[in-house]
Coordinates of C-alpha atoms in Angstrom, one line a residue:
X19 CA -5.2 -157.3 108.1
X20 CA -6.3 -157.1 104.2
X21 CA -9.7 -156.5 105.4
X22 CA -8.7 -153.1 107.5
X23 CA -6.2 -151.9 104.9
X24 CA -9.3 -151.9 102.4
X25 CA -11.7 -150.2 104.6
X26 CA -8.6 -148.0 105.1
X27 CA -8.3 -147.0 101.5
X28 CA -12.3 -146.8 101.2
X29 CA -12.5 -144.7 103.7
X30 CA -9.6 -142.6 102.2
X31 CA -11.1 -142.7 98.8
X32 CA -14.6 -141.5 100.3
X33 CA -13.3 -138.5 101.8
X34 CA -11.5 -137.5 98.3
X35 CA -14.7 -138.4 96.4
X36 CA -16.7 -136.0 99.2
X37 CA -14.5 -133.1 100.6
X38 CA -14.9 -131.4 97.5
X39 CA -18.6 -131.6 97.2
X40 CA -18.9 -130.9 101.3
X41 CA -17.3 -127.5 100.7
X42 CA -19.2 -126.9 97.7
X43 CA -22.7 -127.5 99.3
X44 CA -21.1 -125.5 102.3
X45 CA -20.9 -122.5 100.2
X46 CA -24.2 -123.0 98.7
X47 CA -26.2 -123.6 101.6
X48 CA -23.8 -120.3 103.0
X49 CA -25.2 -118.6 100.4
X50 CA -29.0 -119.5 100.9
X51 CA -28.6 -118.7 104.7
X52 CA -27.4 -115.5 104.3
X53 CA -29.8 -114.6 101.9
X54 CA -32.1 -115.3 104.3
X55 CA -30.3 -113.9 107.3
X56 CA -30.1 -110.0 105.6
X57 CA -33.9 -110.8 104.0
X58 CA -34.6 -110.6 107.9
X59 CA -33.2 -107.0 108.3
X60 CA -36.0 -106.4 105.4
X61 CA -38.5 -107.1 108.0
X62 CA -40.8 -110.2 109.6
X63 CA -43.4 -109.6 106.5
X64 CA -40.4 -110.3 103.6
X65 CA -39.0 -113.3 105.4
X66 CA -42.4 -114.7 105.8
X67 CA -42.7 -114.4 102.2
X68 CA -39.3 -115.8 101.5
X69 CA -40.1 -118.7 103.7
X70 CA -43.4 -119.2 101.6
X71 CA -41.6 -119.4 98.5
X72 CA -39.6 -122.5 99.9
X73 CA -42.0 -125.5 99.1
X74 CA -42.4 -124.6 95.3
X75 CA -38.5 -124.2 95.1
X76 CA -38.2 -127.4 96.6
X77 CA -40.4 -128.9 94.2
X78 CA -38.2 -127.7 91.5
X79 CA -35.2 -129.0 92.8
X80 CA -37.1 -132.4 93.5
X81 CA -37.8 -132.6 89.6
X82 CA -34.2 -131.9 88.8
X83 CA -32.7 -134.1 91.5
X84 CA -34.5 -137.1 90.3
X85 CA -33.4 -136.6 86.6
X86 CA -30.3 -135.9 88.1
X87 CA -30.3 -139.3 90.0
X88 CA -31.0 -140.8 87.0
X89 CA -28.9 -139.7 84.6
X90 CA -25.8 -140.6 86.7
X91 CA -26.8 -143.5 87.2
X92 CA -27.1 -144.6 83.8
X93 CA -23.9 -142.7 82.7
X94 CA -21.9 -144.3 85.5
X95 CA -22.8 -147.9 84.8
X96 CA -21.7 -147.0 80.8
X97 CA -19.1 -145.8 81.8
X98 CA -18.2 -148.9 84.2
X99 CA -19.4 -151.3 81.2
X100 CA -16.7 -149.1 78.9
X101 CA -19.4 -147.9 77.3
X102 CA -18.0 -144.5 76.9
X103 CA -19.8 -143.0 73.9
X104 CA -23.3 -143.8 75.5
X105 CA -21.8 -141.5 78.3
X106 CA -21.1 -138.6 76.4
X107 CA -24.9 -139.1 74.1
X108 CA -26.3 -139.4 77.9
X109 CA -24.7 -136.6 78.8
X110 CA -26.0 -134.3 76.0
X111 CA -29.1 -135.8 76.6
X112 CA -29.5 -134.6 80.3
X113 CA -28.5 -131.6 80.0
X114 CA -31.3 -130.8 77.3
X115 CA -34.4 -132.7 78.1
X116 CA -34.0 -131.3 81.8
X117 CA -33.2 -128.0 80.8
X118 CA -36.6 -128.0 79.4
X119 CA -38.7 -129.9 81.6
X120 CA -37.7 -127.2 84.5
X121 CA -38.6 -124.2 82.3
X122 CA -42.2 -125.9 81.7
X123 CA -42.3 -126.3 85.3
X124 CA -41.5 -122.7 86.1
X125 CA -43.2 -121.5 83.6
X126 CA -46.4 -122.8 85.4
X127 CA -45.6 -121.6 88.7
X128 CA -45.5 -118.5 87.7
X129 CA -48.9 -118.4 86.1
X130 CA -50.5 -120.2 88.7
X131 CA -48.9 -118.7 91.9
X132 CA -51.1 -116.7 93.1
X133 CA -53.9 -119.7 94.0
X134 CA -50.8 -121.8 94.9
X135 CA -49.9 -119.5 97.7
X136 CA -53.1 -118.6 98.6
X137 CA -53.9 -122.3 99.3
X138 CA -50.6 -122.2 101.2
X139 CA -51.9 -119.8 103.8
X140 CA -50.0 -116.6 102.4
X141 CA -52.2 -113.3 103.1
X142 CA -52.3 -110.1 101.0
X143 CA -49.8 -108.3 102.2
X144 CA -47.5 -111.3 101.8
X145 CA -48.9 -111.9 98.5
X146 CA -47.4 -108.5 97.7
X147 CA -44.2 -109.6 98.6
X148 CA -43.9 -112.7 96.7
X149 CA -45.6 -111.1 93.6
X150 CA -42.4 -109.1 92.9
X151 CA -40.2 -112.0 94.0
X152 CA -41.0 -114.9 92.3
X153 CA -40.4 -114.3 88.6
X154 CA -36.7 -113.8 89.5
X155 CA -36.6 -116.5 91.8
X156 CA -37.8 -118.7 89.1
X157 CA -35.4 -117.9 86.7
X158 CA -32.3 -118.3 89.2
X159 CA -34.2 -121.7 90.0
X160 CA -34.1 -122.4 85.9
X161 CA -30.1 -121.3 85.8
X162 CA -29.3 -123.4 89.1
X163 CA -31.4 -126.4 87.5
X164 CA -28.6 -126.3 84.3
X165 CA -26.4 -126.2 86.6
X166 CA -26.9 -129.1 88.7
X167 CA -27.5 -131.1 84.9
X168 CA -24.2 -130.1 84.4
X169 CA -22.8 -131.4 87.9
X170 CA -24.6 -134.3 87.8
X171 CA -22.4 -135.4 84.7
X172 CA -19.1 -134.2 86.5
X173 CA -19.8 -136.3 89.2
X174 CA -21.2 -139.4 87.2
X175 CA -17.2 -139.3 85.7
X176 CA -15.8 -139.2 89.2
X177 CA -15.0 -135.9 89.8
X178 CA -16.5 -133.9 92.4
X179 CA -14.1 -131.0 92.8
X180 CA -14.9 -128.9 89.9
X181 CA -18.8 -129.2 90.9
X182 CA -17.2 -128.6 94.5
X183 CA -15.5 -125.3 93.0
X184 CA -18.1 -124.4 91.0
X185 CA -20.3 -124.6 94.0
X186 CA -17.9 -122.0 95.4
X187 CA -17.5 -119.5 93.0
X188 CA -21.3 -119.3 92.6
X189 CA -21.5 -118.3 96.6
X190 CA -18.8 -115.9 96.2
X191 CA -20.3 -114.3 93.7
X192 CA -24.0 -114.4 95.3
X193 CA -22.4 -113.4 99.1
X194 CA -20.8 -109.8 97.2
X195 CA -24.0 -109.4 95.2
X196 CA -26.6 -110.1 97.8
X197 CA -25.9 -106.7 99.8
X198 CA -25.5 -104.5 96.9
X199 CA -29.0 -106.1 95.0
X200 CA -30.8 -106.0 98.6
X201 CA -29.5 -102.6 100.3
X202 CA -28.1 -100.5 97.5
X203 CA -25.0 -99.0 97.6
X204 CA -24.5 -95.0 97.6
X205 CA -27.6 -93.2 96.5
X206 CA -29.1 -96.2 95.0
X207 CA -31.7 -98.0 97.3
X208 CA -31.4 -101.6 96.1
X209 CA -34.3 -103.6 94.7
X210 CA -35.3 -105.3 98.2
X211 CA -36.8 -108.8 98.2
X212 CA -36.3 -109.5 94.5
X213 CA -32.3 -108.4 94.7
X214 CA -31.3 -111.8 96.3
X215 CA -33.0 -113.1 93.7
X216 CA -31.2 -112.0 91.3
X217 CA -27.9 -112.0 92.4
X218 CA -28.5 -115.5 93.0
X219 CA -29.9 -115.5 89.2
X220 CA -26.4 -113.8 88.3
X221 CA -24.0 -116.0 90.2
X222 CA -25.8 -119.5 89.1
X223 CA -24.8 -117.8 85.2
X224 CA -21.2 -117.4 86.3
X225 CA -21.0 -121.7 87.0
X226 CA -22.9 -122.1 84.1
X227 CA -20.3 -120.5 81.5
X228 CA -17.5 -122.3 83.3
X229 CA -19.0 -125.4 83.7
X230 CA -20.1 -125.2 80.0
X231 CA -16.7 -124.6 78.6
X232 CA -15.1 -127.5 80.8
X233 CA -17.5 -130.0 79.6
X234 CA -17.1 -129.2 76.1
X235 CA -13.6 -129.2 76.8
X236 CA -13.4 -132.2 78.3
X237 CA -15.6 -133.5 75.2
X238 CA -18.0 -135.2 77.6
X239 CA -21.5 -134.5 76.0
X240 CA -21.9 -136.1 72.3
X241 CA -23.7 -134.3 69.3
X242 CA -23.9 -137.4 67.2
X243 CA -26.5 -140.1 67.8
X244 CA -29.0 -138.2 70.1
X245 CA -31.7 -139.5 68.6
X246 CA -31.3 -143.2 68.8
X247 CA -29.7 -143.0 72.2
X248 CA -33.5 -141.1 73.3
X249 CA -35.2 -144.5 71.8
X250 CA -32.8 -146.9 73.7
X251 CA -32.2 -145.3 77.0
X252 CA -35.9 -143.7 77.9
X253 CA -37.0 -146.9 79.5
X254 CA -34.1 -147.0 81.8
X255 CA -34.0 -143.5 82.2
X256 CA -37.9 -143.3 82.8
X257 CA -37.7 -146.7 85.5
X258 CA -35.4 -144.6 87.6
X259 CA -36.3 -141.1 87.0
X260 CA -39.7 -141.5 87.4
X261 CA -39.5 -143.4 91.0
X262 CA -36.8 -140.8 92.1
X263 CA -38.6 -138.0 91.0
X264 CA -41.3 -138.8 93.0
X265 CA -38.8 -139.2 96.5
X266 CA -37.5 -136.0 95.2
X267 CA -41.3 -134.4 95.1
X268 CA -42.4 -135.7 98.3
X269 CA -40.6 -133.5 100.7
X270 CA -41.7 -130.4 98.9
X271 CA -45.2 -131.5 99.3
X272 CA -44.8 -132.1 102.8
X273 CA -43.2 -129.0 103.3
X274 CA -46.3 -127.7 101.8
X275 CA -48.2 -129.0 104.2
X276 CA -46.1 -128.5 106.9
X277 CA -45.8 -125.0 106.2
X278 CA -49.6 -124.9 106.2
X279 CA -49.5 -126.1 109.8
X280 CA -46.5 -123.5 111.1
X281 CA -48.9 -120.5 109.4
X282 CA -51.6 -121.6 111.4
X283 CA -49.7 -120.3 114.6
X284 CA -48.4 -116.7 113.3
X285 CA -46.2 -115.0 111.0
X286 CA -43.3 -114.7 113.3
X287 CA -43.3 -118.4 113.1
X288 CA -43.3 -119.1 109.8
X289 CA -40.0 -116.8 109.7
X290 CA -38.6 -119.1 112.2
X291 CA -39.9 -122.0 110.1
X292 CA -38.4 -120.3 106.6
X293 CA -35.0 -119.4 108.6
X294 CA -34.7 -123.5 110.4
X295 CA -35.5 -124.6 106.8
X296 CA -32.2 -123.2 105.5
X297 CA -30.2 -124.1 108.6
X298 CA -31.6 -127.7 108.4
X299 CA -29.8 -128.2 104.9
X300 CA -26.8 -126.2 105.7
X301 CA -26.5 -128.5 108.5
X302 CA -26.7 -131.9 106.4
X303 CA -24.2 -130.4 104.4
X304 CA -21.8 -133.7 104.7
X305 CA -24.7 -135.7 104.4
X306 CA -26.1 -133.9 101.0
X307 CA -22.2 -134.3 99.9
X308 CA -22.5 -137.9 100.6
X309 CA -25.4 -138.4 98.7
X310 CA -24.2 -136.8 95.2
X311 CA -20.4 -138.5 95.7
X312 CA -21.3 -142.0 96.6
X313 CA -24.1 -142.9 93.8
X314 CA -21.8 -142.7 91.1
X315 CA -19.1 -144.8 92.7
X316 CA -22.0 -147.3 94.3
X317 CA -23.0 -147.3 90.2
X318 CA -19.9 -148.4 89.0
X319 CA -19.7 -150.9 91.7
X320 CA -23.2 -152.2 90.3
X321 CA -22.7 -152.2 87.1
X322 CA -19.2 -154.6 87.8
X323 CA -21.3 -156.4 90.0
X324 CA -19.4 -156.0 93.3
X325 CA -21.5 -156.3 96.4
X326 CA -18.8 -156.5 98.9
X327 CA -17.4 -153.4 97.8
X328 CA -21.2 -151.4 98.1
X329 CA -21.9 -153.2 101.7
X330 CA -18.6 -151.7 102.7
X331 CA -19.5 -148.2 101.3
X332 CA -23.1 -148.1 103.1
X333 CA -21.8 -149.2 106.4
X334 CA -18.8 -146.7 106.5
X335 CA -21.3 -143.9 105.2
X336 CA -23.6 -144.8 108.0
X337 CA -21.4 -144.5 110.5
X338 CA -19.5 -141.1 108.8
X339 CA -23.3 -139.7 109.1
X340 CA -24.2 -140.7 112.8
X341 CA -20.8 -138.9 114.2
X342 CA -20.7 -136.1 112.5
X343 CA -24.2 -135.4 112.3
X344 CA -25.0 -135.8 115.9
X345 CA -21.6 -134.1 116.9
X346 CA -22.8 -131.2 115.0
X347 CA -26.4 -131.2 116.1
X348 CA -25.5 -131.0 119.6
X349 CA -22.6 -128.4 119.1
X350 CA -25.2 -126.1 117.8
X351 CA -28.0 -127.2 120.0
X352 CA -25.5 -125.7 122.9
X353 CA -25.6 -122.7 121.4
X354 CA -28.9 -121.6 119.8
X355 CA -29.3 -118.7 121.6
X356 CA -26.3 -117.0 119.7
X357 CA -27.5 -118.7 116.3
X358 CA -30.9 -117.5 116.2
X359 CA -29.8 -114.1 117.4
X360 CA -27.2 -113.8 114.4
X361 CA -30.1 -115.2 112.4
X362 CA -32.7 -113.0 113.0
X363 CA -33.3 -109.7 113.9
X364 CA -37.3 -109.8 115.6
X365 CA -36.8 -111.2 119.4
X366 CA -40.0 -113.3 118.8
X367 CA -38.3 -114.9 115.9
X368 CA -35.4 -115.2 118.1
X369 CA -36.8 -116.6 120.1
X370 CA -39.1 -119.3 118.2
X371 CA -35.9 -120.3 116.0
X372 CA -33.8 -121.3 119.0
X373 CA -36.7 -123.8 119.7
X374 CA -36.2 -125.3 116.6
X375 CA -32.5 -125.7 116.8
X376 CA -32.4 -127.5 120.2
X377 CA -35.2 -130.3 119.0
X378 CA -34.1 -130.1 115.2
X379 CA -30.5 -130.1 114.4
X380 CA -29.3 -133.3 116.9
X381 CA -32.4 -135.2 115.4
X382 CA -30.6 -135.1 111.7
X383 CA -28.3 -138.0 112.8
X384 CA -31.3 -140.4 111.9
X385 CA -32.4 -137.7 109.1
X386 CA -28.8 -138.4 107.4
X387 CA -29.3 -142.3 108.0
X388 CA -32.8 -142.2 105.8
X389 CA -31.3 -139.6 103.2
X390 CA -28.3 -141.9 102.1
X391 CA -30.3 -145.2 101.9
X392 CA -32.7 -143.7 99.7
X393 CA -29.9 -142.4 97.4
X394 CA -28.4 -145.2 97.4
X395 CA -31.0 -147.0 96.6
X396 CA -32.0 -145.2 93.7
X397 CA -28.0 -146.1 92.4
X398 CA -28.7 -149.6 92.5
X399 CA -31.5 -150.3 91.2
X400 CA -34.1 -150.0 94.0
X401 CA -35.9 -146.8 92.7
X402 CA -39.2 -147.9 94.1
X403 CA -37.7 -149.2 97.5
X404 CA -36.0 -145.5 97.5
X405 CA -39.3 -144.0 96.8
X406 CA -41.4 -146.1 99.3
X407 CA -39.0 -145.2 101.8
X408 CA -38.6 -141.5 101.0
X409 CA -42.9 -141.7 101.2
X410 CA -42.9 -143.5 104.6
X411 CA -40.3 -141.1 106.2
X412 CA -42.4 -138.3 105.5
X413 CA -45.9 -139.1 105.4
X414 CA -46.3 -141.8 108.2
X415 CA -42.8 -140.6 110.8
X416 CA -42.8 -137.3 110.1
X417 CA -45.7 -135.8 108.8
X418 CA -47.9 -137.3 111.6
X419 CA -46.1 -136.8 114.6
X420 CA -45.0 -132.8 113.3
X421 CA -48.9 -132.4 113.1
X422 CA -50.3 -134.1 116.4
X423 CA -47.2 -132.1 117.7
X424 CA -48.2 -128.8 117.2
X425 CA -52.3 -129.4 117.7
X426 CA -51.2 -130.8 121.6
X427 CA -48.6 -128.7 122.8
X428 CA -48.4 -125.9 119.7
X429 CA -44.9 -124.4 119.0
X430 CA -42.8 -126.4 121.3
X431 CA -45.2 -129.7 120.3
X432 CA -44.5 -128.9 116.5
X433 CA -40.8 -129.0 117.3
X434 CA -40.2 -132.1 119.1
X435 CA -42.6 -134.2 116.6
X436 CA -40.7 -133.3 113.9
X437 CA -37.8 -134.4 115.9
X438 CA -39.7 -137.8 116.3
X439 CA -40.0 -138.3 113.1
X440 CA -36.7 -137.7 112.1
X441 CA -35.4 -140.3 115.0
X442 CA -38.5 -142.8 113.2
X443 CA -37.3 -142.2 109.7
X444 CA -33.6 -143.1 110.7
X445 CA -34.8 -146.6 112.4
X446 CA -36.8 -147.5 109.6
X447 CA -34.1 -146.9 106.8
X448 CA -31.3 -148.6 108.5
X449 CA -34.2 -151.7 108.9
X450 CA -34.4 -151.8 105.3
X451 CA -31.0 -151.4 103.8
X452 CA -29.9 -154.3 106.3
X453 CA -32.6 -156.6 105.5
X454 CA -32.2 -155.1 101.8
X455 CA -28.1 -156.0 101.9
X456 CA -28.2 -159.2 103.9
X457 CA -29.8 -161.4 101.1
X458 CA -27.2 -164.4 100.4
X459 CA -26.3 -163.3 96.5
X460 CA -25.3 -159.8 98.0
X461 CA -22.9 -161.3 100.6
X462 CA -21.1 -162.7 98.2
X463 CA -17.4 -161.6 98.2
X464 CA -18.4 -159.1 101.5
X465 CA -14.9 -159.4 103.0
X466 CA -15.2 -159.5 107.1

């Protein structure tokens, strides 16, 4: 009886600690998707280039999600140690040293784009597209990277709805924006392309200023003691960083590469590709919630050494993530005809995108399986496990079967190997966390 009252109030607790970042990444992902969506009404050519675009943002966000991983990992075992000063110099920390790592990085993009895209498969007139593009869409990736800093300390302190209703705001903002920027309003035209870029740009500055002013409110971040705290914590930070940085980068390489295989087959494809790529994380939006609410928690339970209570978490996770991922995945399986056609404007693209859907979307059941045992991993203290795993899932399930795929059977072969690697990935993940979890020291206290 204790037993089911505790998996009760864990399961209780798990939907507080995620609801608020499920709506959040709801409204962001929204946001993303309809860029996307009224991009399409530009034309085939400017979603083609938007859809280009998509592997070097990703590797951005890669970089920041792994100092993000990081950094609440560290702050959340201080904080479970009562270490609560380290927090708040950890804090600062994060928010600075990432701020400008991810301007270097964009800085480079930009100068190097051209031969980036090139190699990427992007022709001339594409090239055109994305050469009055990017340099907004690098800024708005800077602004969203403070952002996420600024989350990822939010979260590390338990609370998820302010990043939840920051998340929000930021899509309300971008969703009024996003017409006005793109199409114009009255006798003015609208800047196109570049407009969702900067409206995204202006509603990512909205969350910062709140999120700013809360956390210096809330006197979270420290400005005493930087220095030594840099000497003391780099190792730590650097021994999960650095391994979860490099899960983080390996699915925007293979989106590189994959991407590099969809151009290959035409450019109504690779808007197909571009618009499936933004429906594929709005769909895993539960899971992606999962992912930033449960580290910090699986942290603390680390850091007080509490196994039982972390082999509880992972199992009820697991299942959360099978149900409503395949529930969802068939849902809108059943009906991609209507999605894609809301989606996209071109009936090619229409066409090629509802394809996607019906192989894709149920296959993120086992997707959402491998995403929350590598971030769970990286939370207690497997960040090379985490980054084996994230390597495997992509470059020997995935990579592979999307590849042999598309050279057999072309479109409709491309779509169901990336489903079989998704299904692969899943398998393999839920092999290691129960061989990972079963070891006698971490069955200790498990309560049956």
């Amino acid at each position: 009886m204790a037993a089911v009252m505790q998996q009760k109030e864990l399961a209780i607790t798990l939907w507080r600690q995620t609801w608020p970042m499920a709506i959040g990444v709801l409204a962001l992902l929204g946001f993303q998707l309809v860029d996307s969506a009224f991009i399409a009404r530009l034309g085939t050519a400017p979603l083609a280039a938007q859809s280009f675009t998509f592997p070097l943002s990703f590797l951005i966000i890669g970089i920041q999600v792994g100092m993000g991983i990081a950094i609440a990992a560290l702050i959340s075992r201080a904080l479970g140690a009562g270490e609560e000063a380290r927090a708040r110099r950890l804090s600062s920390l994060v928010l600075m040293a990432g701020g400008g790592v991810i301007g270097l990085l964009a800085i480079a993009l930009w100068i190097f784009y051209v031969p980036i895209f090139q190699l990427l498969g992007a022709d001339e007139t594409t090239l055109s597209y994305i050469r009055i593009y990017w340099a907004p869409q690098l800024l708005s990736a800077w602004l969203g990277a403070l952002l996420y800093f600024s989350y990822s300390v939010f979260r590390a302190h338990g609370d998820t709805r302010l990043p939840g209703k920051m998340m929000v705001l930021s899509s309300l903002v971008n969703l009024v924006l996003d017409p006005l920027l793109i199409f114009g309003i009255g006798d003015w035209e609208g800047g196109g392309l570049p407009g969702a870029a900067w409206a995204t740009a202006i509603a990512f500055s909205v969350g910062l200023l709140v999120t700013t002013r809360k956390l210096l409110k809330r006197q979270w971040a420290a400005q005493q003691g930087l220095w030594q705290e840099a000497k003391q914590s780099w190792r730590p930070f650097t021994g999960i960083a650095a391994p979860a940085m490099v899960s983080q980068l390996m699915p925007p390489l293979a989106a590189m590469l994959a991407i590099s295989v969809v151009a290959g087959l035409g450019e109504s494809e690779v808007a197909a590709w571009g618009l499936a790529s933004r429906l594929e994380t709005l769909s895993l939006m539960v899971i992606l919630a999962m992912t930033m609410s449960l580290p910090p928690w699986l942290g603390r339970c680390y850091g007080a050494g509490d196994w039982g209570q972390i082999q509880q978490l992972m199992t009820l996770a697991i299942k959360v993530a099978l149900f409503w991922q395949l529930c969802l995945g068939i849902v809108l399986a059943l009906g991609a005809p209507w999605l894609a056609m809301a989606l996209a404007g071109n009936p090619d693209v229409q066409s090629e995108l509802t394809l996607l859907i019906r192989f894709l979307l149920p296959s993120y059941a086992a997707l959402g399986i491998c995403m929350l045992v590598v971030s769970a991993g990286n939370a207690l203290g497997w960040p090379l496990r985490a980054m084996l795993l994230s390597s495997a899932r992509l470059f020997i399930c995935y990579l592979p079967c999307l590849w042999l795929g598309s050279q057999f059977f072309g479109w409709w072969g491309l779509a169901a190997g990336a489903a079989v690697g998704n299904l692969l990935a899943g398998f393999m993940a839920w092999l290691v966390m129960r061989r990972i979890l079963s070891r006698p020291h971490r069955q200790a206290g498990f309560i049956n």
